[in-house]
PDB file of C-alpha atoms in Angstrom:
ATOM      1  CA  MET A   1      -0.129  -0.087   0.204  1.00 85.00           C
ATOM      2  CA  THR A   2       0.944   3.526  -0.442  1.00 94.00           C
ATOM      3  CA  SER A   3       2.668   5.533   2.421  1.00 96.00           C
ATOM      4  CA  TRP A   4       0.833   8.743   3.039  1.00 97.00           C
ATOM      5  CA  LEU A   5       1.887  12.031   4.722  1.00 97.00           C
ATOM      6  CA  ILE A   6      -0.788  13.620   6.854  1.00 97.00           C
ATOM      7  CA  LEU A   7      -0.600  17.250   7.782  1.00 97.00           C
ATOM      8  CA  THR A   8      -2.772  18.549  10.381  1.00 97.00           C
ATOM      9  CA  ALA A   9      -2.756  22.372  10.915  1.00 95.00           C
ATOM     10  CA  THR A  10      -4.527  24.756  13.256  1.00 94.00           C
ATOM     11  CA  LEU A  11      -4.179  28.239  12.077  1.00 93.00           C
ATOM     12  CA  PRO A  12      -5.287  31.533  13.701  1.00 90.00           C
ATOM     13  CA  THR A  13      -8.415  33.243  11.844  1.00 84.00           C
ATOM     14  CA  SER A  14      -6.500  36.603  11.791  1.00 82.00           C
ATOM     15  CA  PRO A  15      -4.248  37.774  10.642  1.00 79.00           C
ATOM     16  CA  SER A  16      -5.105  36.144   7.413  1.00 83.00           C
ATOM     17  CA  GLY A  17      -1.499  36.119   6.028  1.00 89.00           C
ATOM     18  CA  LEU A  18      -0.462  32.875   7.369  1.00 92.00           C
ATOM     19  CA  ARG A  19      -3.560  31.202   6.190  1.00 91.00           C
ATOM     20  CA  VAL A  20      -3.194  32.523   2.549  1.00 93.00           C
ATOM     21  CA  LYS A  21       0.528  31.436   2.477  1.00 93.00           C
ATOM     22  CA  VAL A  22      -0.191  27.854   3.783  1.00 94.00           C
ATOM     23  CA  TRP A  23      -3.387  27.592   1.276  1.00 93.00           C
ATOM     24  CA  ARG A  24      -1.028  28.620  -1.552  1.00 94.00           C
ATOM     25  CA  ALA A  25       1.800  26.198  -0.478  1.00 95.00           C
ATOM     26  CA  LEU A  26      -0.806  23.481  -0.265  1.00 95.00           C
ATOM     27  CA  ARG A  27      -1.994  24.045  -3.532  1.00 94.00           C
ATOM     28  CA  ALA A  28       1.375  24.077  -5.042  1.00 93.00           C
ATOM     29  CA  THR A  29       2.033  20.580  -3.664  1.00 95.00           C
ATOM     30  CA  GLY A  30      -1.114  18.917  -4.898  1.00 95.00           C
ATOM     31  CA  ALA A  31      -2.195  17.814  -1.499  1.00 96.00           C
ATOM     32  CA  GLY A  32      -5.803  16.622  -0.919  1.00 96.00           C
ATOM     33  CA  ALA A  33      -7.856  17.795   1.799  1.00 95.00           C
ATOM     34  CA  LEU A  34      -9.500  15.269   4.083  1.00 95.00           C
ATOM     35  CA  ARG A  35     -11.240  17.987   5.787  1.00 94.00           C
ATOM     36  CA  GLU A  36     -10.393  21.637   6.786  1.00 93.00           C
ATOM     37  CA  GLY A  37      -6.974  21.692   8.514  1.00 94.00           C
ATOM     38  CA  VAL A  38      -6.230  17.912   7.576  1.00 97.00           C
ATOM     39  CA  TYR A  39      -4.296  17.395   4.302  1.00 97.00           C
ATOM     40  CA  VAL A  40      -2.924  14.214   2.681  1.00 97.00           C
ATOM     41  CA  LEU A  41      -0.064  13.669   0.132  1.00 97.00           C
ATOM     42  CA  PRO A  42       1.476  10.363  -1.119  1.00 97.00           C
ATOM     43  CA  GLU A  43       5.078  10.076   0.650  1.00 96.00           C
ATOM     44  CA  HIS A  44       6.375   9.305  -2.929  1.00 96.00           C
ATOM     45  CA  ALA A  45       5.074  12.635  -4.271  1.00 96.00           C
ATOM     46  CA  PRO A  46       8.080  15.019  -5.622  1.00 93.00           C
ATOM     47  CA  SER A  47       6.590  17.704  -3.450  1.00 94.00           C
ATOM     48  CA  ALA A  48       6.524  15.675  -0.243  1.00 94.00           C
ATOM     49  CA  SER A  49       9.642  17.680   1.194  1.00 94.00           C
ATOM     50  CA  ALA A  50       7.635  20.868   0.716  1.00 94.00           C
ATOM     51  CA  LEU A  51       4.953  19.551   3.038  1.00 94.00           C
ATOM     52  CA  SER A  52       7.603  18.912   5.645  1.00 93.00           C
ATOM     53  CA  ALA A  53       8.923  22.458   5.328  1.00 94.00           C
ATOM     54  CA  LEU A  54       5.317  23.798   5.568  1.00 96.00           C
ATOM     55  CA  GLU A  55       4.871  22.109   8.788  1.00 96.00           C
ATOM     56  CA  ARG A  56       7.971  23.937  10.143  1.00 95.00           C
ATOM     57  CA  THR A  57       6.696  27.197   8.671  1.00 94.00           C
ATOM     58  CA  ILE A  58       3.505  26.926  10.436  1.00 95.00           C
ATOM     59  CA  VAL A  59       5.221  25.971  13.767  1.00 95.00           C
ATOM     60  CA  ASP A  60       7.656  28.844  13.440  1.00 94.00           C
ATOM     61  CA  ALA A  61       4.640  31.388  12.938  1.00 93.00           C
ATOM     62  CA  GLY A  62       3.496  30.119  16.364  1.00 93.00           C
ATOM     63  CA  ALA A  63       0.537  27.994  15.141  1.00 94.00           C
ATOM     64  CA  VAL A  64       0.173  24.255  15.600  1.00 96.00           C
ATOM     65  CA  ALA A  65       1.069  21.578  12.984  1.00 96.00           C
ATOM     66  CA  HIS A  66       1.863  17.865  12.806  1.00 96.00           C
ATOM     67  CA  LEU A  67       3.142  15.625  10.064  1.00 97.00           C
ATOM     68  CA  LEU A  68       2.356  12.080  10.223  1.00 96.00           C
ATOM     69  CA  VAL A  69       3.368   9.212   8.020  1.00 96.00           C
ATOM     70  CA  VAL A  70       0.555   6.502   7.719  1.00 96.00           C
ATOM     71  CA  GLN A  71      -0.837   3.645   5.672  1.00 95.00           C
ATOM     72  CA  ALA A  72      -4.521   3.159   4.867  1.00 94.00           C
ATOM     73  CA  ARG A  73      -6.313   0.742   7.166  1.00 94.00           C
ATOM     74  CA  ASP A  74      -7.807  -1.224   4.178  1.00 95.00           C
ATOM     75  CA  ASP A  75      -8.222  -1.068   0.293  1.00 95.00           C
ATOM     76  CA  ALA A  76     -11.351   0.946   0.629  1.00 95.00           C
ATOM     77  CA  GLN A  77      -9.468   3.667   2.484  1.00 95.00           C
ATOM     78  CA  GLU A  78      -6.532   3.413   0.192  1.00 96.00           C
ATOM     79  CA  GLN A  79      -8.984   4.092  -2.748  1.00 96.00           C
ATOM     80  CA  ALA A  80     -10.676   6.825  -0.883  1.00 96.00           C
ATOM     81  CA  PHE A  81      -7.296   8.751  -0.401  1.00 96.00           C
ATOM     82  CA  ARG A  82      -6.425   7.961  -4.001  1.00 96.00           C
ATOM     83  CA  SER A  83      -9.593   9.427  -5.181  1.00 96.00           C
ATOM     84  CA  LEU A  84      -8.500  12.844  -3.886  1.00 96.00           C
ATOM     85  CA  PHE A  85      -5.792  12.982  -6.641  1.00 97.00           C
ATOM     86  CA  ASP A  86      -7.837  12.122  -9.728  1.00 96.00           C
ATOM     87  CA  ARG A  87      -6.730  14.599 -12.302  1.00 97.00           C
ATOM     88  CA  ALA A  88      -9.193  13.402 -14.917  1.00 96.00           C
ATOM     89  CA  GLU A  89     -10.990  16.719 -15.180  1.00 96.00           C
ATOM     90  CA  LEU A  90      -7.770  18.642 -15.493  1.00 97.00           C
ATOM     91  CA  TYR A  91      -6.696  16.311 -18.203  1.00 97.00           C
ATOM     92  CA  ALA A  92     -10.246  16.735 -19.850  1.00 97.00           C
ATOM     93  CA  GLU A  93      -9.649  20.576 -19.672  1.00 97.00           C
ATOM     94  CA  PHE A  94      -6.293  20.129 -21.449  1.00 97.00           C
ATOM     95  CA  LEU A  95      -7.732  17.931 -24.172  1.00 97.00           C
ATOM     96  CA  GLN A  96     -10.448  20.585 -24.767  1.00 96.00           C
ATOM     97  CA  THR A  97      -8.062  23.234 -25.147  1.00 95.00           C
ATOM     98  CA  ALA A  98      -5.752  21.103 -27.470  1.00 95.00           C
ATOM     99  CA  LYS A  99      -9.037  20.424 -29.712  1.00 94.00           C
ATOM    100  CA  GLU A 100      -9.685  24.143 -29.914  1.00 93.00           C
ATOM    101  CA  ALA A 101      -6.182  24.773 -30.918  1.00 92.00           C
ATOM    102  CA  ARG A 102      -6.325  22.372 -33.595  1.00 90.00           C
ATOM    103  CA  THR A 103      -9.317  24.041 -35.123  1.00 91.00           C
ATOM    104  CA  ARG A 104      -7.324  27.167 -35.225  1.00 89.00           C
ATOM    105  CA  LEU A 105      -4.208  25.573 -37.012  1.00 86.00           C
ATOM    106  CA  ARG A 106      -4.690  26.519 -40.495  1.00 85.00           C
ATOM    107  CA  SER A 107      -5.363  30.229 -39.946  1.00 87.00           C
ATOM    108  CA  ALA A 108      -2.955  30.999 -37.036  1.00 88.00           C
ATOM    109  CA  THR A 109       0.565  32.471 -37.663  1.00 87.00           C
ATOM    110  CA  GLU A 110       3.624  30.591 -36.942  1.00 82.00           C
ATOM    111  CA  ALA A 111       4.405  32.622 -33.788  1.00 82.00           C
ATOM    112  CA  THR A 112       0.795  32.040 -32.520  1.00 89.00           C
ATOM    113  CA  LEU A 113       1.079  28.348 -33.114  1.00 88.00           C
ATOM    114  CA  ARG A 114       4.405  28.169 -31.291  1.00 84.00           C
ATOM    115  CA  LYS A 115       3.145  30.213 -28.567  1.00 87.00           C
ATOM    116  CA  THR A 116       0.163  27.739 -28.414  1.00 91.00           C
ATOM    117  CA  LEU A 117       2.499  24.762 -28.282  1.00 88.00           C
ATOM    118  CA  ARG A 118       4.450  26.271 -25.252  1.00 86.00           C
ATOM    119  CA  GLY A 119       1.255  27.041 -23.449  1.00 90.00           C
ATOM    120  CA  LEU A 120      -0.197  23.657 -23.745  1.00 92.00           C
ATOM    121  CA  GLN A 121       3.119  21.989 -22.855  1.00 88.00           C
ATOM    122  CA  THR A 122       3.268  24.218 -19.815  1.00 89.00           C
ATOM    123  CA  GLN A 123      -0.402  23.261 -18.887  1.00 93.00           C
ATOM    124  CA  LEU A 124       0.237  19.588 -19.353  1.00 93.00           C
ATOM    125  CA  HIS A 125       3.436  19.529 -17.241  1.00 90.00           C
ATOM    126  CA  ALA A 126       1.761  21.575 -14.426  1.00 92.00           C
ATOM    127  CA  ILE A 127      -0.715  18.631 -14.532  1.00 95.00           C
ATOM    128  CA  GLN A 128       1.585  16.001 -14.438  1.00 94.00           C
ATOM    129  CA  ALA A 129       3.414  17.487 -11.531  1.00 92.00           C
ATOM    130  CA  ILE A 130       0.579  16.776  -9.304  1.00 95.00           C
ATOM    131  CA  ASP A 131      -0.552  13.502 -10.914  1.00 96.00           C
ATOM    132  CA  PHE A 132       0.882  11.090  -8.493  1.00 96.00           C
ATOM    133  CA  PHE A 133      -1.105   8.161  -9.871  1.00 96.00           C
ATOM    134  CA  PRO A 134      -1.069   8.502 -13.738  1.00 94.00           C
ATOM    135  CA  GLY A 135      -3.216   6.372 -15.773  1.00 93.00           C
ATOM    136  CA  ARG A 136      -5.225   6.435 -18.934  1.00 95.00           C
ATOM    137  CA  ALA A 137      -6.145  10.048 -18.655  1.00 96.00           C
ATOM    138  CA  SER A 138      -2.486  10.996 -18.618  1.00 94.00           C
ATOM    139  CA  ASP A 139      -1.647   8.593 -21.620  1.00 93.00           C
ATOM    140  CA  LYS A 140      -4.413  10.282 -23.567  1.00 95.00           C
ATOM    141  CA  ALA A 141      -3.347  13.793 -22.797  1.00 94.00           C
ATOM    142  CA  VAL A 142       0.404  13.114 -23.805  1.00 91.00           C
ATOM    143  CA  ASP A 143      -0.570  11.337 -27.028  1.00 90.00           C
ATOM    144  CA  ALA A 144      -2.785  14.457 -27.892  1.00 92.00           C
ATOM    145  CA  MET A 145       0.126  16.767 -27.140  1.00 91.00           C
ATOM    146  CA  VAL A 146       2.473  14.652 -29.360  1.00 85.00           C
ATOM    147  CA  ALA A 147      -0.060  14.525 -32.335  1.00 88.00           C
ATOM    148  CA  LEU A 148      -0.840  18.269 -32.027  1.00 91.00           C
ATOM    149  CA  ARG A 149       2.785  19.118 -32.035  1.00 86.00           C
ATOM    150  CA  ARG A 150       3.400  16.807 -35.060  1.00 82.00           C
ATOM    151  CA  GLU A 151       0.573  18.274 -36.864  1.00 88.00           C
ATOM    152  CA  ILE A 152       1.601  21.741 -36.403  1.00 87.00           C
ATOM    153  CA  GLU A 153       4.984  20.908 -37.221  1.00 80.00           C
ATOM    154  CA  LEU A 154       4.076  19.273 -40.539  1.00 79.00           C
ATOM    155  CA  HIS A 155       1.976  22.306 -41.219  1.00 84.00           C
ATOM    156  CA  LEU A 156       4.760  24.831 -40.770  1.00 80.00           C
ATOM    157  CA  ALA A 157       7.383  22.584 -42.289  1.00 76.00           C
ATOM    158  CA  PRO A 158       5.952  19.763 -44.362  1.00 73.00           C
ATOM    159  CA  ASP A 159       9.475  18.238 -44.870  1.00 74.00           C
ATOM    160  CA  GLU A 160       9.847  17.867 -41.166  1.00 76.00           C
ATOM    161  CA  PRO A 161      11.442  14.193 -40.669  1.00 83.00           C
ATOM    162  CA  SER A 162       9.668  11.306 -39.222  1.00 81.00           C
ATOM    163  CA  ALA A 163      11.439   9.441 -36.315  1.00 82.00           C
ATOM    164  CA  THR A 164      13.080   6.183 -37.303  1.00 84.00           C
ATOM    165  CA  ALA A 165      13.446   3.047 -35.017  1.00 81.00           C
ATOM    166  CA  ALA A 166      17.075   2.417 -36.137  1.00 81.00           C
ATOM    167  CA  ALA A 167      19.673   1.548 -33.636  1.00 86.00           C
ATOM    168  CA  ILE A 168      22.390   4.446 -33.389  1.00 92.00           C
ATOM    169  CA  ALA A 169      25.644   3.052 -34.331  1.00 92.00           C
ATOM    170  CA  ARG A 170      28.863   4.615 -32.972  1.00 94.00           C
ATOM    171  CA  CYS A 171      31.214   6.354 -35.425  1.00 96.00           C
ATOM    172  CA  GLU A 172      34.607   7.868 -35.091  1.00 96.00           C
ATOM    173  CA  VAL A 173      35.295  11.619 -35.455  1.00 96.00           C
ATOM    174  CA  ALA A 174      38.529  10.719 -37.297  1.00 96.00           C
ATOM    175  CA  ASP A 175      36.498   9.247 -40.310  1.00 96.00           C
ATOM    176  CA  PHE A 176      34.345  12.308 -40.722  1.00 97.00           C
ATOM    177  CA  GLN A 177      36.974  15.259 -41.457  1.00 97.00           C
ATOM    178  CA  GLY A 178      36.472  17.680 -44.272  1.00 97.00           C
ATOM    179  CA  ARG A 179      33.146  16.417 -45.333  1.00 97.00           C
ATOM    180  CA  THR A 180      30.098  17.890 -46.836  1.00 98.00           C
ATOM    181  CA  TRP A 181      27.077  18.024 -44.666  1.00 98.00           C
ATOM    182  CA  ALA A 182      23.699  18.751 -46.127  1.00 98.00           C
ATOM    183  CA  THR A 183      20.365  19.703 -44.508  1.00 97.00           C
ATOM    184  CA  ARG A 184      17.097  21.441 -45.236  1.00 95.00           C
ATOM    185  CA  GLN A 185      17.234  25.149 -46.063  1.00 95.00           C
ATOM    186  CA  ARG A 186      16.038  27.801 -43.446  1.00 94.00           C
ATOM    187  CA  PRO A 187      17.269  25.855 -40.453  1.00 95.00           C
ATOM    188  CA  TRP A 188      15.522  25.745 -37.261  1.00 94.00           C
ATOM    189  CA  VAL A 189      16.867  25.025 -33.928  1.00 96.00           C
ATOM    190  CA  ASP A 190      17.773  21.314 -34.385  1.00 96.00           C
ATOM    191  CA  ARG A 191      19.505  21.806 -37.628  1.00 97.00           C
ATOM    192  CA  LEU A 192      21.352  24.740 -36.500  1.00 98.00           C
ATOM    193  CA  ALA A 193      22.596  23.128 -33.166  1.00 98.00           C
ATOM    194  CA  THR A 194      23.631  20.064 -35.097  1.00 98.00           C
ATOM    195  CA  ALA A 195      25.557  22.209 -37.374  1.00 98.00           C
ATOM    196  CA  TRP A 196      27.251  23.863 -34.347  1.00 98.00           C
ATOM    197  CA  LEU A 197      27.857  20.343 -32.814  1.00 98.00           C
ATOM    198  CA  ILE A 198      29.469  18.954 -36.082  1.00 98.00           C
ATOM    199  CA  GLN A 199      31.570  22.193 -36.404  1.00 98.00           C
ATOM    200  CA  ARG A 200      32.990  22.355 -32.913  1.00 97.00           C
ATOM    201  CA  PHE A 201      33.040  18.624 -31.899  1.00 98.00           C
ATOM    202  CA  ILE A 202      33.230  16.448 -35.022  1.00 98.00           C
ATOM    203  CA  ASP A 203      34.560  17.708 -38.327  1.00 98.00           C
ATOM    204  CA  LYS A 204      37.102  20.603 -38.098  1.00 95.00           C
ATOM    205  CA  SER A 205      36.674  21.774 -41.741  1.00 97.00           C
ATOM    206  CA  PRO A 206      33.043  21.193 -42.581  1.00 97.00           C
ATOM    207  CA  THR A 207      31.133  22.255 -45.633  1.00 98.00           C
ATOM    208  CA  PHE A 208      27.333  22.969 -45.236  1.00 98.00           C
ATOM    209  CA  ILE A 209      24.925  23.060 -47.905  1.00 97.00           C
ATOM    210  CA  TRP A 210      21.264  23.887 -47.614  1.00 98.00           C
ATOM    211  CA  LEU A 211      18.563  21.810 -49.511  1.00 96.00           C
ATOM    212  CA  ALA A 212      15.615  23.478 -51.171  1.00 94.00           C
ATOM    213  CA  ASP A 213      14.538  19.830 -51.840  1.00 92.00           C
ATOM    214  CA  ALA A 214      15.877  17.142 -49.381  1.00 93.00           C
ATOM    215  CA  ARG A 215      15.274  14.415 -52.151  1.00 91.00           C
ATOM    216  CA  LYS A 216      17.967  16.145 -54.370  1.00 94.00           C
ATOM    217  CA  CYS A 217      20.716  15.630 -51.479  1.00 95.00           C
ATOM    218  CA  PRO A 218      24.063  15.031 -53.378  1.00 96.00           C
ATOM    219  CA  LYS A 219      25.355  11.467 -52.926  1.00 94.00           C
ATOM    220  CA  SER A 220      28.683  12.589 -51.691  1.00 95.00           C
ATOM    221  CA  ALA A 221      27.222  14.724 -48.843  1.00 97.00           C
ATOM    222  CA  LEU A 222      26.078  13.511 -45.416  1.00 97.00           C
ATOM    223  CA  GLY A 223      22.662  14.517 -44.955  1.00 97.00           C
ATOM    224  CA  TYR A 224      20.903  15.278 -41.612  1.00 97.00           C
ATOM    225  CA  ASP A 225      17.615  15.996 -40.398  1.00 95.00           C
ATOM    226  CA  PHE A 226      15.350  14.826 -42.975  1.00 94.00           C
ATOM    227  CA  ASP A 227      13.821  11.582 -44.233  1.00 92.00           C
ATOM    228  CA  GLY A 228      16.315   9.278 -45.577  1.00 92.00           C
ATOM    229  CA  ALA A 229      19.269  11.273 -44.257  1.00 94.00           C
ATOM    230  CA  THR A 230      22.435   9.575 -42.663  1.00 95.00           C
ATOM    231  CA  PHE A 231      21.526  11.267 -39.355  1.00 96.00           C
ATOM    232  CA  THR A 232      17.813  12.019 -38.306  1.00 94.00           C
ATOM    233  CA  HIS A 233      15.337  11.633 -35.568  1.00 94.00           C
ATOM    234  CA  VAL A 234      15.449   8.237 -34.050  1.00 94.00           C
ATOM    235  CA  GLY A 235      12.863   7.325 -31.701  1.00 91.00           C
ATOM    236  CA  GLU A 236      12.174  10.039 -29.216  1.00 89.00           C
ATOM    237  CA  ARG A 237      15.601  11.722 -29.979  1.00 93.00           C
ATOM    238  CA  VAL A 238      15.992  14.622 -32.264  1.00 94.00           C
ATOM    239  CA  THR A 239      18.943  14.968 -34.714  1.00 97.00           C
ATOM    240  CA  PHE A 240      21.330  16.892 -32.357  1.00 98.00           C
ATOM    241  CA  GLU A 241      20.860  13.977 -29.715  1.00 97.00           C
ATOM    242  CA  VAL A 242      21.432  11.256 -32.486  1.00 97.00           C
ATOM    243  CA  VAL A 243      24.597  12.824 -33.759  1.00 97.00           C
ATOM    244  CA  ALA A 244      26.005  13.563 -30.274  1.00 97.00           C
ATOM    245  CA  GLU A 245      25.196   9.863 -29.395  1.00 97.00           C
ATOM    246  CA  THR A 246      26.696   8.717 -32.570  1.00 97.00           C
ATOM    247  CA  PHE A 247      30.074  10.328 -31.877  1.00 97.00           C
ATOM    248  CA  GLY A 248      30.133   9.432 -27.986  1.00 97.00           C
ATOM    249  CA  LEU A 249      29.717  13.073 -27.000  1.00 97.00           C
ATOM    250  CA  LEU A 250      26.992  12.803 -24.323  1.00 94.00           C
ATOM    251  CA  GLY A 251      29.379  12.087 -21.638  1.00 94.00           C
ATOM    252  CA  ASP A 252      29.730  15.930 -21.566  1.00 96.00           C
ATOM    253  CA  PRO A 253      27.369  17.250 -19.001  1.00 95.00           C
ATOM    254  CA  ALA A 254      27.061  20.508 -20.724  1.00 96.00           C
ATOM    255  CA  LEU A 255      26.187  18.837 -24.029  1.00 97.00           C
ATOM    256  CA  GLN A 256      23.574  16.790 -22.249  1.00 96.00           C
ATOM    257  CA  ARG A 257      21.877  19.909 -21.131  1.00 95.00           C
ATOM    258  CA  LEU A 258      22.200  21.484 -24.452  1.00 97.00           C
ATOM    259  CA  ALA A 259      20.666  18.281 -25.891  1.00 97.00           C
ATOM    260  CA  ALA A 260      17.699  18.681 -23.582  1.00 95.00           C
ATOM    261  CA  LEU A 261      17.302  22.417 -24.527  1.00 95.00           C
ATOM    262  CA  VAL A 262      17.298  21.463 -28.137  1.00 96.00           C
ATOM    263  CA  HIS A 263      14.973  18.605 -27.640  1.00 93.00           C
ATOM    264  CA  CYS A 264      12.356  20.898 -25.771  1.00 89.00           C
ATOM    265  CA  ILE A 265      12.354  23.735 -28.262  1.00 89.00           C
ATOM    266  CA  ASP A 266      12.307  21.212 -31.360  1.00 88.00           C
ATOM    267  CA  ILE A 267       9.727  18.850 -30.274  1.00 84.00           C
ATOM    268  CA  GLY A 268       8.686  19.465 -26.850  1.00 80.00           C
ATOM    269  CA  GLY A 269       8.993  17.114 -23.652  1.00 75.00           C
ATOM    270  CA  MET A 270      10.144  18.012 -20.198  1.00 77.00           C
ATOM    271  CA  PRO A 271      10.462  21.773 -19.928  1.00 77.00           C
ATOM    272  CA  VAL A 272      13.774  23.519 -19.648  1.00 86.00           C
ATOM    273  CA  ASP A 273      14.026  26.993 -18.092  1.00 84.00           C
ATOM    274  CA  GLU A 274      16.193  28.306 -20.831  1.00 91.00           C
ATOM    275  CA  ALA A 275      14.142  27.231 -23.798  1.00 89.00           C
ATOM    276  CA  PRO A 276      12.064  30.271 -24.380  1.00 88.00           C
ATOM    277  CA  GLY A 277      15.074  32.545 -24.404  1.00 92.00           C
ATOM    278  CA  LEU A 278      16.990  30.415 -26.719  1.00 95.00           C
ATOM    279  CA  GLU A 279      13.848  30.019 -29.108  1.00 91.00           C
ATOM    280  CA  MET A 280      13.497  33.694 -29.212  1.00 92.00           C
ATOM    281  CA  LEU A 281      17.054  34.302 -30.141  1.00 96.00           C
ATOM    282  CA  ILE A 282      16.964  31.769 -32.956  1.00 95.00           C
ATOM    283  CA  ARG A 283      13.698  33.049 -34.262  1.00 91.00           C
ATOM    284  CA  GLY A 284      15.375  36.677 -34.252  1.00 95.00           C
ATOM    285  CA  LEU A 285      18.361  35.294 -36.082  1.00 97.00           C
ATOM    286  CA  GLN A 286      16.163  33.828 -38.723  1.00 94.00           C
ATOM    287  CA  ALA A 287      14.269  37.175 -39.180  1.00 93.00           C
ATOM    288  CA  ARG A 288      17.654  38.904 -39.519  1.00 96.00           C
ATOM    289  CA  HIS A 289      19.504  36.713 -41.849  1.00 97.00           C
ATOM    290  CA  ALA A 290      17.886  35.558 -45.096  1.00 97.00           C
ATOM    291  CA  ASP A 291      21.081  33.612 -46.222  1.00 97.00           C
ATOM    292  CA  ASP A 292      21.411  30.460 -44.430  1.00 97.00           C
ATOM    293  CA  HIS A 293      25.258  30.704 -44.305  1.00 98.00           C
ATOM    294  CA  ALA A 294      24.892  34.008 -42.509  1.00 98.00           C
ATOM    295  CA  LEU A 295      22.320  32.470 -40.133  1.00 98.00           C
ATOM    296  CA  LEU A 296      24.683  29.525 -39.143  1.00 98.00           C
ATOM    297  CA  ALA A 297      27.568  32.045 -38.658  1.00 98.00           C
ATOM    298  CA  ALA A 298      25.371  34.148 -36.394  1.00 98.00           C
ATOM    299  CA  ALA A 299      24.037  30.927 -34.526  1.00 98.00           C
ATOM    300  CA  LEU A 300      27.377  29.364 -33.849  1.00 98.00           C
ATOM    301  CA  SER A 301      28.074  32.399 -31.478  1.00 97.00           C
ATOM    302  CA  VAL A 302      24.876  31.899 -29.723  1.00 97.00           C
ATOM    303  CA  PHE A 303      25.477  28.123 -29.293  1.00 98.00           C
ATOM    304  CA  ASP A 304      29.088  28.810 -27.951  1.00 97.00           C
ATOM    305  CA  ALA A 305      27.638  31.072 -25.279  1.00 96.00           C
ATOM    306  CA  CYS A 306      24.837  28.551 -24.421  1.00 96.00           C
ATOM    307  CA  TYR A 307      27.544  26.014 -24.115  1.00 97.00           C
ATOM    308  CA  ALA A 308      29.816  28.150 -22.136  1.00 96.00           C
ATOM    309  CA  ALA A 309      26.908  29.040 -19.847  1.00 95.00           C
ATOM    310  CA  LEU A 310      25.878  25.286 -19.356  1.00 94.00           C
ATOM    311  CA  GLU A 311      29.626  24.267 -18.822  1.00 89.00           C
ATOM    312  CA  THR A 312      29.916  26.779 -15.960  1.00 80.00           C
ATOM    313  CA  PRO A 313      28.538  25.740 -12.311  1.00 68.00           C
ATOM    314  CA  SER A 314      25.751  27.911 -11.308  1.00 59.00           C
ATOM    315  CA  ASP A 315      26.426  29.996  -8.093  1.00 49.00           C
ATOM    316  CA  PRO A 316      24.971  28.242  -4.944  1.00 42.00           C
TER     317      PRO A 316
END
């Protein structure tokens, strides 16, 4: 059975500041209310430590609070506790929002569609953060998010690659020097980041060409990020991740973090704090540079800066 945290709190009616603070903190943890002043949270919840901190906050404020660890006395009580964490209604609201977004897909601008995707991704992750017993409703929401993102990306870029199920074979950097690398023109974050990765970590003297039609990729070139390319999406991994894995580069923690950042912007997934800022910069570079070589030259400095920042330990 699940281990449960039970927080009991007796708060003064005035001043109201402490009550408001406690209410907001409880809402953030996703705790359920058994009755006024008695709250429950599964011990495995990521926010469990916040409930312990809240107990100390209440006591330090001169009020009364106790945090207990208990188990349900039987299956019926276990299910009663779990029912407090049924997020089906929240997922239904998310699905309705996603459905409405789909109806506006053809008429919305690219900026609006990408903003919609970010908003839906944030909404979904907020629900998942307090869904301690995920089930079918969660799966349906995730599937809907993936489908909508794919539909929008295909609308904005009909030549966006489909993921393959191929195994990622290891290659040696020494065998990939002085090569020509080809990808689709007007590169977005995955293609730009991959070009940066190639130039900084793989091929010391690469040549890049930008294809108006990926089907006409020269046979002598190494294609990336299009269907049939040498390097492209594999499973849930975007091309940057695939290339980094291919050349054994993901042992670098900064590259791991950059890979997560590129993944988040390109196809969604777990939110990354820096993603909106980098996305804005790349969009600005696209607006400023009509020539793809100039766009890459500008993007190299951006990714250099990102890598340096991710390489540098944050201040405690």
